[in-house]
Structure formats: C-alpha cells, structure tokens
C-alpha cells in the first residue's frame, strides 16, 4: 500500500513541470472536456482527433530518449513502421476473432521493442553517442523505408499478407474487442477515441512517475554528464538501452494505432519527412518536459493540418521555419518557455498575496 | 597495507608514451599528492586507475584485487571515487538533486534526506540546495563534486586538481575538508599544482615527469630535491 502511494507522490517532481492543486485541477478539467467532447462532435472530427492523439506517443518516445536521456534518435519512425507492419501481417494472417487484434497490438509493440534491444545493444554498448547516434538511427529508418518500397512483387509476402511495396499494406482489421453477443469493433471514431485517450492518459501519467523516480534521476544525470554518472557507479549503457527500448515501444504503439486508425501503413511512414516531423513537434513543444511535448505536438499537428488544407505545399516549409524560430527564440521549446513563465508569474503572485 | 598498487603501467597514444612503466603504491590511510609539469601524464594515470583508458601493459591492484580489466562503474563499486579536473556536476539540475543522484543507490527515504542534509552542511552549501548547479561559483561547484564523490563512501578518493581556480581561502578550506575525510579513514590521491595545498595535506608526494615516476618523498624532501626544482618548481618560479 505504501509503495502504491509513493507511486502517486512521484506524479510530481523535479523532472516534470506542473504541480499542486492548480495544475491537477486543470488536468482534470482538460480530461473532462476530452471525455465529453465526442458527445458534441461528429464522427469525422472525432476520428481526426484520434489521428492527432496517435502521434503523441511517438512524440513522447522522443521526449524520453532525446529530451530526458540526451540521445538524439532520428529513427523513431523505424519502430513506428515495424510495429505498424507487424500488426498488419499478424491480423491479415490470423484475423480478428477471439480478440486476436488486441494480442496483435501487444505483439507488434513487442516486436518493435525487441528490434530496439538489438539495435540499442550495439549502439550503446558500442559507445556510440551524440550526432553518430542520430546518423545510425536515421540510416536504419531510411533503409527500412527503401527495403519496404521495393516489395511490390507478389513474391514479397508473409503468409497471406502481401507487403505491396510503395503502395503499402491495407485492409487489416480494426481493433476488435470480443463481447458476448456481438464483438465491439473500434472504428476510427468514438470507439477508438476512448481507447486511445485512455492509453494516452495512462502513458503520460506512467512516464511522469518513471521520470520522477530514481530511474529518471539517472536518465537526466546521463544527459547532463555521462562520465560523472558512470563515475557514481552507474552502468550508463544499461540505462540508455532501457530508455531506448521504452521509447521504441511507445513509437511502436504509435505505429500500431496509426495502422488501426487508417487501416493502412506505407513505407513513407519510415521516410525522411516522417522521421523529421516528430523532432519538430518535440523541439517546438519542449523536449525536456512531458506536458510541453504533449501540448506542443497537438498544437503543431493541428496547425500543420490546417496549413496543408489551405496552403498545401507550404506546410512543410512552415514546419522548417518553426523549427529555426524555436532554436533561435526558445531553444528549450516554446510551450515549455510559456509554462515556465506562467509558473514564475504564479509564484510571484502568491508571494505578493502572502 | 597497500590499498592501490600500480605495477609497470604503460600507455601509448600513437607514438607518445604518456605512461611509462609506472610503479606506484598507495598505503591505506595516506594522503598522497601527485605533482608534475603539464603533460607529465598525471590525468592519464587517473584515467587508467578509473578504467576510462586501458593500459597497454601492466596491472592495477586495488585492495589486493586485480582490477585492470574491470569497467569504470565496477571499479566505483569496489570503493574508488573521483572528482574530475573540470567540475563534473550535473549543471542543469539542482544542488540537492546532484547529491540525491549520487546517494540514491545506497539510501532511500528519510535516511537519504538525512544524508543529503549532512553532506550539505559538510560542504557549506545548505543555503544553495535549491540552486541550479550550473549557477554555483567555481569553488562551490568543486565542493559539490567533492561531496558527490565522497557520498559514495569510497576507500580511495581521487581528486584531480581540487583547488583549481580557487582563492587562497577556498584552497585552505578544501585542504581542511580533505583532512577531515582522511581522519575518517579515507585514503586520498590528489593531483595538484598548488604547493600550499600540497604542503597543507600531503603525507607523501610523487613527482611525475614525462610519464615516469621521477621522485617520491615528503614535501620537504621533494622541495629540497634540485632535480625536481629543475624540471618543475624551477619552471613554476620562473
């Protein structure tokens, strides 16, 4: 029981912005609005919101590995793609009966994590760090993209699942929950919305606890000064690998949910543009804080979609400009900058009141 | 009894022989200072002891165990600890968090808080505990890092220029800190250029020159040695 309570205490701490009744009150309010929102909206808009939520997991994975851990992974999309394709291959072969889609979700995430164990082992135990880590991870995701793009021929199949080259894989079943009478199929509207929202809240809170624990302390210590961390007796390679694998699982979760949402996955989801965009969301939001990452990602995604609709090809140029502006004006992230400013303002007001 | 023993330690960087057949024995409980002109191989010797560099040949024995092949973190677990030349604190984190990270694998909860409070008092950093470590003065950073190194309760504490950039008062305070730690049973090996500090704390002094042990003895013997004056003190006074 005590251990359980101490978990809750770790929801706040030095590694996460936001504490006290004001923050959690706001959190509860936002959650209540998010829960009620489908009642006042149409299926298409709700489905579109699910699409935004889906990307938050890969953003959080980068926040964890890059923002907290200090290792820039340019290839989170590799795990996104592996898990997405994994879900497709499993469900096209084994169908959706008996809740198998849920098993496939977990299995696909596990495959991505396993791949991260292998890749991460060679990188971290081989002491690859800094910009070289970015280069290796980018190379891996681009290689996977190239490889999948040339699988158009009929010889490229795993069981009943054709890989389909550049066009990608489609028509995999949506997530289906077995239910007495009739199974519940989570199409990309209200049903999937609540599942993804639930996962998002769970992952966000779990990461807050993890980052404010002694494990999180070591992760940020490695970011600040890896040599010092090692000379305090920590095997930093082990901690870097664990962080990388957790991040890969989150990117994989993004990939599965994306595949479930649109019932398709293509090689371009592992390409250059796809790999670069999460970096921009996370950098603009504030890579060293979970809340800033979530808010930043949702805001930038919504702006990007609006621009794509009204300004088409200029949207990507705008993303580039946004990244440059962030680096110049608020290197720690725009959302984080605003939140810190609000925090200082609040403490000044309470001081004056006291 | 010897705590650390270096046997015929060699290290080459390309054609440069930075550690040349070094034999050095540290007795349990002593404060041993390592001096020598720039490029003498002092910091390299530290990196060899810590496992950041691996020797071309030779052995490192710690408390009788051959640790030559051990990884750095494993050597720390055996009872080594270090303060680096450039203050190696976690700059973006608070002073308190710096100490917490150093201590958390050994203590938890109330015990951890008590130990942090004790260390803050020892270092004279009580009023700075919420401060971001990067904002501390140079001397305070040095002390914080000494505190982190000491918190591991090591048997051997390695100090690489602990007083670099400090005022004479701060240097003297650091000397007292080292003496208090030594009185509690900690063996200390320090690289230092500040002769006032060496005179204050050292039981024995080893002079390193061109990667070799050049002379060894008490500070008075070293200062009286004309050969040492020629290579080191002479230059320093010139």
Coordinates of C-alpha atoms in Angstrom, one line a residue:
Chain A
X1 CA 0.0 0.0 0.0
X2 CA 2.8 2.4 0.9
X3 CA 4.6 1.6 -2.3
X4 CA 1.4 2.3 -4.2
X5 CA 1.1 5.7 -2.5
X6 CA 4.7 6.6 -3.2
X7 CA 4.0 6.0 -6.9
X8 CA 1.3 8.7 -6.8
X9 CA 3.7 11.1 -5.0
X10 CA 6.1 10.7 -8.0
X11 CA 3.5 12.2 -10.3
X12 CA 5.2 15.5 -9.3
X13 CA 8.9 16.1 -9.1
X14 CA 11.9 17.9 -10.4
X15 CA 11.7 16.3 -13.8
X16 CA 8.2 17.4 -14.7
X17 CA 6.6 20.8 -15.0
X18 CA 3.3 21.2 -13.2
X19 CA 2.5 20.6 -9.5
X20 CA -0.1 21.4 -6.9
X21 CA -3.9 21.6 -6.9
X22 CA -3.9 24.3 -9.7
X23 CA -2.1 22.0 -12.2
X24 CA -4.1 18.9 -11.4
X25 CA -7.3 20.8 -11.3
X26 CA -6.6 22.0 -14.8
X27 CA -5.6 18.4 -15.8
X28 CA -8.9 17.1 -14.5
X29 CA -10.8 19.8 -16.4
X30 CA -8.9 19.1 -19.7
X31 CA -9.6 15.4 -19.2
X32 CA -13.3 16.0 -18.5
X33 CA -13.6 18.1 -21.7
X34 CA -11.7 15.4 -23.7
X35 CA -14.1 12.8 -22.3
X36 CA -17.3 14.8 -23.1
X37 CA -16.1 16.1 -26.4
X38 CA -17.3 13.2 -28.7
X39 CA -20.9 13.8 -27.4
X40 CA -20.8 17.3 -29.0
X41 CA -19.0 16.4 -32.2
X42 CA -19.4 14.3 -35.4
X43 CA -17.7 11.1 -36.2
X44 CA -15.3 12.6 -38.7
X45 CA -13.9 15.2 -36.4
X46 CA -13.6 12.7 -33.6
X47 CA -11.7 10.4 -35.9
X48 CA -9.4 13.3 -36.9
X49 CA -8.7 14.0 -33.2
X50 CA -7.8 10.3 -32.8
X51 CA -5.3 10.8 -35.6
X52 CA -3.7 13.7 -33.6
X53 CA -3.6 11.6 -30.5
X54 CA -1.9 8.7 -32.3
X55 CA 1.2 10.8 -33.0
X56 CA 1.6 11.9 -29.4
X57 CA 3.0 8.5 -28.4
X58 CA 6.0 8.8 -30.9
X59 CA 6.5 12.4 -29.7
X60 CA 6.6 11.2 -26.1
X61 CA 9.1 8.5 -27.1
X62 CA 11.4 11.1 -28.5
X63 CA 10.9 13.3 -25.4
X64 CA 12.0 10.4 -23.3
X65 CA 15.1 9.4 -25.4
X66 CA 16.2 12.8 -26.5
X67 CA 14.7 15.3 -24.1
X68 CA 15.4 13.4 -20.9
X69 CA 18.1 11.0 -22.0
X70 CA 20.1 13.3 -24.2
X71 CA 20.4 10.8 -27.0
X72 CA 19.0 12.2 -30.3
X73 CA 17.3 9.3 -32.1
X74 CA 16.4 10.4 -35.6
X75 CA 14.8 7.0 -36.3
X76 CA 11.8 6.5 -34.1
X77 CA 9.8 6.0 -37.3
X78 CA 11.7 2.7 -37.7
X79 CA 9.9 1.3 -34.7
X80 CA 6.7 3.0 -35.8
X81 CA 6.9 1.2 -39.1
X82 CA 7.9 -2.2 -37.8
X83 CA 5.0 -2.2 -35.3
X84 CA 2.6 -1.0 -38.0
X85 CA 3.6 -3.6 -40.5
X86 CA 3.8 -6.2 -37.7
X87 CA 0.1 -5.5 -36.8
X88 CA -0.9 -5.8 -40.4
X89 CA 0.9 -9.0 -41.1
X90 CA -0.4 -10.7 -37.9
X91 CA -4.0 -9.6 -38.3
X92 CA -4.2 -10.3 -42.0
X93 CA -2.9 -13.8 -41.3
X94 CA -4.8 -14.6 -38.2
X95 CA -8.0 -12.4 -38.4
X96 CA -9.8 -10.6 -35.7
X97 CA -11.7 -13.4 -33.9
X98 CA -11.3 -14.1 -30.2
X99 CA -9.8 -10.7 -29.5
X100 CA -6.7 -11.5 -31.6
X101 CA -6.3 -7.9 -32.8
X102 CA -5.5 -6.9 -29.2
X103 CA -2.9 -9.7 -29.0
X104 CA -1.5 -8.4 -32.3
X105 CA -1.3 -4.9 -30.9
X106 CA 0.8 -6.1 -28.0
X107 CA 2.8 -8.5 -30.1
X108 CA 3.6 -5.7 -32.7
X109 CA 4.8 -3.4 -30.0
X110 CA 6.9 -6.2 -28.5
X111 CA 8.5 -6.8 -31.9
X112 CA 9.5 -3.1 -32.2
X113 CA 10.9 -3.2 -28.7
X114 CA 12.8 -6.4 -29.4
X115 CA 14.3 -4.8 -32.5
X116 CA 15.3 -1.8 -30.3
X117 CA 17.0 -4.2 -27.9
X118 CA 19.2 -5.5 -30.7
X119 CA 19.9 -2.1 -32.3
X120 CA 20.3 -0.3 -28.9
X121 CA 22.7 -3.0 -27.7
X122 CA 25.1 -2.4 -30.5
X123 CA 24.8 1.3 -30.3
X124 CA 25.1 1.9 -26.5
X125 CA 27.4 -1.0 -25.6
X126 CA 29.5 0.1 -28.6
X127 CA 29.6 3.6 -27.0
X128 CA 28.0 5.3 -30.0
X129 CA 26.8 8.8 -28.8
X130 CA 26.0 12.3 -29.9
X131 CA 25.5 13.0 -33.5
X132 CA 26.5 9.5 -34.6
X133 CA 23.5 8.1 -32.7
X134 CA 21.3 10.3 -34.9
X135 CA 23.1 9.2 -38.0
X136 CA 22.8 5.5 -37.2
X137 CA 19.1 5.6 -36.3
X138 CA 18.3 7.8 -39.3
X139 CA 20.1 5.3 -41.6
X140 CA 18.1 2.4 -40.1
X141 CA 14.8 4.0 -40.7
X142 CA 15.7 5.1 -44.3
X143 CA 17.0 1.6 -45.0
X144 CA 13.7 0.1 -43.8
X145 CA 11.8 2.5 -46.0
X146 CA 13.9 1.7 -49.1
X147 CA 13.5 -2.0 -48.4
X148 CA 9.8 -2.0 -47.9
X149 CA 9.4 0.3 -51.0
X150 CA 10.8 -2.5 -53.3
X151 CA 8.5 -5.2 -52.1
X152 CA 5.8 -4.6 -54.7
X153 CA 6.2 -8.1 -56.4
X154 CA 3.9 -11.0 -55.5
X155 CA 6.9 -12.9 -54.1
X156 CA 7.1 -10.4 -51.2
X157 CA 4.5 -11.8 -48.8
X158 CA 4.4 -13.2 -45.3
X159 CA 1.7 -15.8 -45.2
X160 CA -1.5 -14.2 -46.6
X161 CA -0.1 -10.7 -46.2
X162 CA 1.3 -9.0 -49.3
X163 CA 3.8 -6.3 -48.5
X164 CA 2.8 -4.3 -51.6
X165 CA 5.9 -2.2 -51.9
X166 CA 5.4 1.6 -52.2
X167 CA 1.7 1.4 -52.0
X168 CA 1.9 -0.2 -48.6
X169 CA -0.3 -2.7 -46.8
X170 CA -4.0 -2.1 -46.3
X171 CA -7.3 -3.7 -45.3
X172 CA -6.1 -5.1 -42.0
X173 CA -9.0 -5.5 -39.5
X174 CA -9.6 -2.7 -36.9
X175 CA -9.2 -3.4 -33.2
X176 CA -12.0 -5.7 -32.1
X177 CA -13.0 -6.4 -28.5
X178 CA -14.6 -9.8 -28.0
X179 CA -18.1 -9.4 -26.4
X180 CA -20.9 -11.8 -25.6
X181 CA -23.3 -11.5 -28.5
X182 CA -21.5 -9.2 -30.9
X183 CA -17.8 -8.2 -30.8
X184 CA -17.2 -4.5 -30.4
X185 CA -15.3 -3.1 -33.4
X186 CA -13.3 0.1 -32.8
X187 CA -13.6 2.0 -36.0
X188 CA -11.8 5.3 -36.3
X189 CA -14.3 7.4 -34.5
X190 CA -15.8 7.4 -31.0
X191 CA -14.8 3.8 -30.0
X192 CA -11.2 4.2 -30.9
X193 CA -11.2 7.7 -29.5
X194 CA -11.8 6.5 -26.0
X195 CA -9.3 3.7 -26.2
X196 CA -6.5 6.0 -27.5
X197 CA -7.4 8.7 -25.0
X198 CA -7.2 6.1 -22.2
X199 CA -3.8 4.9 -23.4
X200 CA -2.6 8.5 -23.7
X201 CA -3.6 9.4 -20.1
X202 CA -2.1 6.1 -18.8
X203 CA 1.2 6.6 -20.7
X204 CA 1.5 10.3 -19.8
X205 CA 1.0 9.6 -16.0
X206 CA 3.2 6.5 -16.1
X207 CA 6.0 8.5 -17.7
X208 CA 5.7 11.2 -15.1
X209 CA 6.1 8.6 -12.4
X210 CA 9.0 7.0 -14.2
X211 CA 10.8 10.3 -14.8
X212 CA 10.5 11.4 -11.2
X213 CA 11.7 8.1 -9.8
X214 CA 15.3 7.2 -9.1
X215 CA 15.5 5.7 -12.6
X216 CA 14.5 9.1 -14.1
X217 CA 17.2 10.8 -12.0
X218 CA 19.8 8.6 -13.5
X219 CA 18.5 9.2 -17.1
X220 CA 18.8 13.0 -16.7
X221 CA 22.1 12.6 -15.0
X222 CA 23.4 10.8 -18.1
X223 CA 22.1 13.6 -20.3
X224 CA 23.8 16.2 -18.1
X225 CA 27.2 14.4 -17.8
X226 CA 27.6 10.8 -18.8
X227 CA 31.1 10.5 -17.4
X228 CA 30.1 11.8 -14.0
X229 CA 27.1 9.4 -13.9
X230 CA 29.3 6.4 -14.7
X231 CA 31.8 7.5 -12.0
X232 CA 29.0 7.4 -9.5
X233 CA 28.8 3.7 -10.2
X234 CA 26.0 3.6 -12.7
X235 CA 26.4 1.3 -15.8
X236 CA 25.1 4.0 -18.1
X237 CA 24.9 1.8 -21.1
X238 CA 22.2 -0.3 -19.4
X239 CA 20.1 2.7 -18.5
X240 CA 20.5 4.2 -22.0
X241 CA 19.4 0.9 -23.5
X242 CA 16.3 0.6 -21.2
X243 CA 15.3 4.1 -22.1
X244 CA 15.7 3.4 -25.8
X245 CA 13.6 0.3 -25.6
X246 CA 10.8 2.0 -23.7
X247 CA 10.9 4.8 -26.3
X248 CA 10.8 2.2 -29.2
X249 CA 7.8 0.6 -27.6
X250 CA 6.0 3.9 -27.5
X251 CA 6.9 4.7 -31.1
X252 CA 5.7 1.2 -31.9
X253 CA 2.4 1.9 -30.1
X254 CA 2.0 5.0 -32.3
X255 CA 2.6 2.8 -35.4
X256 CA 0.0 0.2 -34.4
X257 CA -2.6 2.8 -33.6
X258 CA -1.9 4.6 -36.8
X259 CA -2.3 1.4 -38.8
X260 CA -5.5 0.6 -36.9
X261 CA -6.8 4.1 -37.4
X262 CA -6.4 4.3 -41.2
X263 CA -6.2 0.5 -41.8
X264 CA -3.1 1.1 -43.9
X265 CA 0.6 1.5 -43.5
X266 CA 3.1 2.5 -46.2
X267 CA 6.9 2.7 -46.4
X268 CA 6.8 6.5 -46.4
X269 CA 5.8 6.4 -42.7
X270 CA 9.5 5.5 -42.2
X271 CA 10.9 8.0 -44.7
X272 CA 12.8 11.2 -44.2
X273 CA 9.9 13.6 -43.8
X274 CA 8.1 11.2 -41.4
X275 CA 11.4 10.9 -39.3
X276 CA 11.9 14.7 -39.2
X277 CA 8.4 15.8 -38.2
X278 CA 8.4 14.3 -34.7
X279 CA 11.6 16.1 -34.0
X280 CA 10.0 19.4 -34.8
X281 CA 6.9 18.8 -32.7
X282 CA 9.0 17.8 -29.7
X283 CA 11.6 20.6 -30.2
X284 CA 8.8 23.2 -30.5
X285 CA 6.9 22.0 -27.5
X286 CA 9.9 21.5 -25.2
X287 CA 11.7 18.2 -25.4
X288 CA 12.7 18.0 -21.7
X289 CA 9.2 18.0 -20.4
X290 CA 6.3 15.6 -20.9
X291 CA 3.5 18.1 -20.7
X292 CA 5.1 20.5 -23.0
X293 CA 5.7 17.7 -25.5
X294 CA 2.0 16.7 -25.5
X295 CA 0.7 20.2 -25.9
X296 CA 3.3 21.2 -28.4
X297 CA 2.7 18.1 -30.6
X298 CA -1.1 18.6 -30.6
X299 CA -0.8 22.3 -31.4
X300 CA 1.8 21.9 -34.2
X301 CA -0.1 19.0 -35.7
X302 CA -3.4 20.9 -35.8
X303 CA -1.6 23.9 -37.3
X304 CA 0.1 21.6 -39.9
X305 CA -3.2 20.1 -40.9
X306 CA -4.8 23.5 -41.3
X307 CA -1.9 24.7 -43.4
X308 CA -2.0 21.5 -45.5
X309 CA -5.7 22.1 -46.3
X310 CA -5.4 25.8 -47.0
X311 CA -1.8 26.2 -48.1
X312 CA -0.8 22.7 -49.3
X313 CA 2.9 22.5 -50.1
X314 CA 3.8 25.4 -47.9
X315 CA 3.0 23.5 -44.8
X316 CA 6.4 21.7 -44.7
X317 CA 8.3 24.9 -45.3
X318 CA 6.4 26.4 -42.4
X319 CA 7.5 23.5 -40.2
X320 CA 11.1 24.2 -41.1
X321 CA 10.7 27.9 -40.3
X322 CA 9.0 27.0 -37.0
X323 CA 12.0 24.8 -36.1
X324 CA 14.5 27.5 -36.9
X325 CA 12.5 30.1 -34.9
X326 CA 12.3 27.7 -31.9
X327 CA 16.0 27.2 -31.9
X328 CA 16.7 30.9 -32.1
X329 CA 14.0 32.2 -29.7
X330 CA 13.3 29.4 -27.2
X331 CA 15.9 26.6 -27.6
X332 CA 14.2 24.7 -24.8
X333 CA 10.8 24.8 -26.5
X334 CA 8.1 27.4 -27.0
X335 CA 5.4 25.7 -24.9
X336 CA 7.9 24.9 -22.1
X337 CA 9.1 28.6 -22.2
X338 CA 5.5 29.8 -21.8
X339 CA 4.8 27.3 -19.0
X340 CA 7.9 28.3 -17.1
X341 CA 6.9 31.9 -17.5
X342 CA 3.4 31.2 -16.1
X343 CA 4.9 29.3 -13.2
X344 CA 7.2 32.2 -12.3
X345 CA 4.2 34.6 -12.6
X346 CA 2.0 32.4 -10.3
X347 CA 4.7 32.1 -7.7
X348 CA 5.3 35.9 -7.8
X349 CA 1.6 36.5 -7.3
X350 CA 1.3 34.1 -4.4
X351 CA 4.4 35.7 -2.8
X352 CA 2.8 39.1 -3.1
X353 CA -0.5 37.8 -1.7
X354 CA 1.4 36.2 1.2
Chain B
X1 CA 49.0 -2.2 4.0
X2 CA 48.8 -1.0 0.4
X3 CA 45.4 0.0 -0.9
X4 CA 46.3 0.8 -4.5
X5 CA 49.2 -0.7 -6.4
X6 CA 50.2 0.2 -9.9
X7 CA 52.7 -2.3 -11.5
X8 CA 54.7 -1.4 -14.6
X9 CA 51.8 0.5 -16.1
X10 CA 52.2 1.6 -19.7
X11 CA 50.0 3.7 -22.0
X12 CA 50.8 4.9 -25.5
X13 CA 48.8 7.4 -27.6
X14 CA 50.2 6.6 -31.0
X15 CA 53.9 7.3 -30.7
X16 CA 53.5 9.2 -27.5
X17 CA 54.5 7.2 -24.4
X18 CA 52.3 9.0 -21.8
X19 CA 52.6 6.5 -19.0
X20 CA 56.0 4.8 -18.9
X21 CA 56.3 1.8 -16.7
X22 CA 54.8 3.5 -13.7
X23 CA 55.1 1.7 -10.3
X24 CA 53.2 3.4 -7.5
X25 CA 51.9 2.1 -4.2
X26 CA 49.4 3.9 -2.0
X27 CA 49.2 3.0 1.7
X28 CA 45.8 2.7 3.3
X29 CA 45.0 6.0 5.2
X30 CA 47.5 8.3 3.5
X31 CA 47.1 11.5 1.6
X32 CA 49.2 11.2 -1.5
X33 CA 49.8 14.1 -3.9
X34 CA 50.8 13.7 -7.5
X35 CA 52.6 16.6 -9.0
X36 CA 54.5 17.3 -12.2
X37 CA 54.6 19.7 -15.0
X38 CA 51.9 19.9 -17.7
X39 CA 52.0 16.8 -19.9
X40 CA 53.6 14.7 -17.2
X41 CA 50.8 12.1 -17.5
X42 CA 49.0 12.8 -14.2
X43 CA 45.5 12.9 -15.6
X44 CA 46.2 9.9 -17.9
X45 CA 47.3 8.0 -14.8
X46 CA 43.9 8.8 -13.2
X47 CA 42.0 7.7 -16.2
X48 CA 43.9 4.4 -16.1
X49 CA 43.1 3.9 -12.5
X50 CA 39.4 4.7 -13.2
X51 CA 39.2 2.4 -16.3
X52 CA 38.5 5.2 -18.7
X53 CA 41.7 4.3 -20.5
X54 CA 43.1 0.8 -20.7
X55 CA 46.8 0.3 -20.2
X56 CA 48.9 -1.2 -23.0
X57 CA 50.6 -3.3 -20.3
X58 CA 50.9 -3.5 -16.5
X59 CA 48.5 -4.2 -13.7
X60 CA 46.3 -2.2 -11.3
X61 CA 45.6 -3.8 -7.9
X62 CA 43.0 -2.4 -5.6
X63 CA 42.8 -3.8 -2.1
X64 CA 44.7 -6.9 -3.3
X65 CA 42.3 -7.5 -6.3
X66 CA 43.5 -7.1 -9.9
X67 CA 41.0 -4.5 -11.4
X68 CA 42.9 -3.9 -14.7
X69 CA 40.1 -5.4 -16.8
X70 CA 37.1 -4.0 -14.8
X71 CA 34.7 -1.4 -16.3
X72 CA 34.7 2.0 -14.6
X73 CA 31.3 1.6 -12.8
X74 CA 32.5 -1.7 -11.4
X75 CA 35.7 -0.1 -10.0
X76 CA 33.4 2.5 -8.4
X77 CA 31.5 -0.3 -6.7
X78 CA 34.8 -1.7 -5.4
X79 CA 35.4 1.6 -3.5
X80 CA 37.0 4.1 -5.9
X81 CA 35.6 7.6 -6.4
X82 CA 36.8 10.7 -8.3
X83 CA 36.4 14.4 -8.6
X84 CA 37.3 15.5 -12.1
X85 CA 39.6 18.3 -13.1
X86 CA 36.8 20.3 -14.8
X87 CA 33.9 20.3 -12.3
X88 CA 31.7 17.4 -13.3
X89 CA 28.5 18.3 -11.7
X90 CA 25.1 17.9 -13.4
X91 CA 24.8 21.5 -14.4
X92 CA 21.1 21.6 -15.3
X93 CA 19.9 20.0 -12.0
X94 CA 19.6 21.4 -8.5
X95 CA 22.4 21.0 -5.9
X96 CA 20.1 18.8 -3.9
X97 CA 19.3 16.6 -6.9
X98 CA 23.0 16.3 -7.7
X99 CA 23.6 14.8 -4.3
X100 CA 20.4 12.7 -4.5
X101 CA 21.7 11.0 -7.7
X102 CA 25.0 10.2 -6.0
X103 CA 23.3 8.8 -3.0
X104 CA 20.1 7.1 -4.2
X105 CA 21.5 3.7 -4.9
X106 CA 22.5 3.3 -1.3
X107 CA 19.9 5.1 0.7
X108 CA 16.2 5.9 0.4
X109 CA 13.5 8.0 2.1
X110 CA 14.3 9.6 5.5
X111 CA 17.8 8.1 5.6
X112 CA 18.5 9.7 2.2
X113 CA 17.3 13.1 3.3
X114 CA 19.4 13.0 6.5
X115 CA 22.5 12.1 4.5
X116 CA 21.9 14.9 2.0
X117 CA 21.5 17.3 4.9
X118 CA 24.7 16.1 6.5
X119 CA 26.6 16.5 3.2
X120 CA 25.2 20.0 2.5
X121 CA 26.4 21.0 6.0
X122 CA 29.8 19.4 5.4
X123 CA 30.2 21.3 2.1
X124 CA 28.7 24.6 3.4
X125 CA 26.1 24.5 0.7
X126 CA 22.9 24.4 2.8
X127 CA 21.6 27.7 1.5
X128 CA 22.3 26.7 -2.1
X129 CA 20.4 23.4 -2.1
X130 CA 17.6 24.6 -4.5
X131 CA 20.1 26.4 -6.7
X132 CA 20.8 25.0 -10.2
X133 CA 24.3 23.6 -10.0
X134 CA 25.4 25.4 -13.2
X135 CA 24.8 28.8 -11.4
X136 CA 27.2 28.0 -8.5
X137 CA 30.5 29.7 -8.2
X138 CA 33.5 27.7 -9.5
X139 CA 34.7 26.9 -6.0
X140 CA 31.2 25.8 -4.9
X141 CA 31.0 23.5 -8.0
X142 CA 34.3 21.9 -7.0
X143 CA 32.9 21.3 -3.5
X144 CA 29.7 19.9 -4.7
X145 CA 31.5 17.5 -6.9
X146 CA 33.8 16.5 -4.0
X147 CA 30.6 16.0 -2.0
X148 CA 29.2 13.7 -4.7
X149 CA 32.4 11.7 -4.8
X150 CA 32.6 11.5 -1.1
X151 CA 28.9 10.4 -0.7
X152 CA 29.8 7.0 -2.2
X153 CA 31.9 6.5 1.0
X154 CA 34.9 5.4 -1.1
X155 CA 38.0 3.7 0.3
X156 CA 40.1 5.7 -2.2
X157 CA 39.2 9.2 -3.3
X158 CA 40.9 10.5 -6.4
X159 CA 41.0 14.3 -6.7
X160 CA 42.1 15.9 -10.0
X161 CA 43.1 19.5 -9.2
X162 CA 40.6 20.0 -6.4
X163 CA 41.6 23.6 -5.8
X164 CA 42.0 24.8 -9.4
X165 CA 40.5 28.3 -9.8
X166 CA 40.0 28.7 -6.0
X167 CA 41.0 31.7 -3.9
X168 CA 43.7 31.1 -1.2
X169 CA 40.9 30.9 1.5
X170 CA 38.9 28.4 -0.6
X171 CA 42.0 26.4 -1.2
X172 CA 42.7 26.3 2.6
X173 CA 39.1 25.2 3.3
X174 CA 39.3 22.5 0.7
X175 CA 42.5 21.3 2.4
X176 CA 40.7 21.1 5.7
X177 CA 37.9 19.2 4.1
X178 CA 40.3 16.6 2.7
X179 CA 42.0 16.3 6.1
X180 CA 38.6 15.7 7.8
X181 CA 37.8 13.0 5.2
X182 CA 41.2 11.4 5.8
X183 CA 40.7 11.5 9.5
X184 CA 37.5 9.5 9.0
X185 CA 39.6 6.8 7.2
X186 CA 39.5 7.8 3.6
X187 CA 42.7 7.3 1.5
X188 CA 43.3 10.2 -0.9
X189 CA 45.3 10.6 -4.1
X190 CA 45.3 14.1 -5.4
X191 CA 46.7 15.8 -8.5
X192 CA 47.6 19.3 -7.5
X193 CA 49.6 22.3 -8.7
X194 CA 49.0 24.5 -5.7
X195 CA 52.1 23.9 -3.5
X196 CA 50.4 25.5 -0.5
X197 CA 47.7 22.8 -0.7
X198 CA 50.2 20.0 -1.1
X199 CA 52.2 21.3 1.9
X200 CA 49.0 21.5 3.9
X201 CA 47.7 18.0 3.3
X202 CA 50.2 15.6 1.7
X203 CA 51.8 12.8 3.7
X204 CA 53.8 11.8 0.6
X205 CA 54.4 13.3 -2.8
X206 CA 55.1 11.7 -6.1
X207 CA 56.6 13.7 -8.9
X208 CA 55.7 12.5 -12.4
X209 CA 57.7 13.6 -15.4
X210 CA 57.4 12.5 -19.0
X211 CA 55.2 9.7 -17.9
X212 CA 57.6 8.3 -15.4
X213 CA 57.9 8.4 -11.6
X214 CA 60.7 11.0 -11.2
X215 CA 60.9 11.4 -7.4
X216 CA 59.0 10.4 -4.3
X217 CA 59.1 11.5 -0.7
X218 CA 57.8 14.1 1.8
X219 CA 57.0 17.6 0.6
X220 CA 60.3 18.8 2.2
X221 CA 62.3 16.2 0.5
X222 CA 60.7 17.0 -2.8
X223 CA 61.2 20.7 -2.5
X224 CA 64.9 20.1 -1.5
X225 CA 65.5 17.9 -4.5
X226 CA 67.4 20.0 -7.0
X227 CA 66.4 17.7 -9.9
X228 CA 62.8 18.3 -9.2
X229 CA 63.3 22.1 -9.0
X230 CA 65.0 21.9 -12.4
X231 CA 62.0 20.2 -14.1
X232 CA 59.1 21.5 -12.2
X233 CA 59.5 24.0 -9.4
X234 CA 62.1 25.9 -11.3
X235 CA 59.7 26.3 -14.2
X236 CA 56.9 27.3 -11.9
X237 CA 59.0 30.0 -10.3
X238 CA 60.5 31.3 -13.5

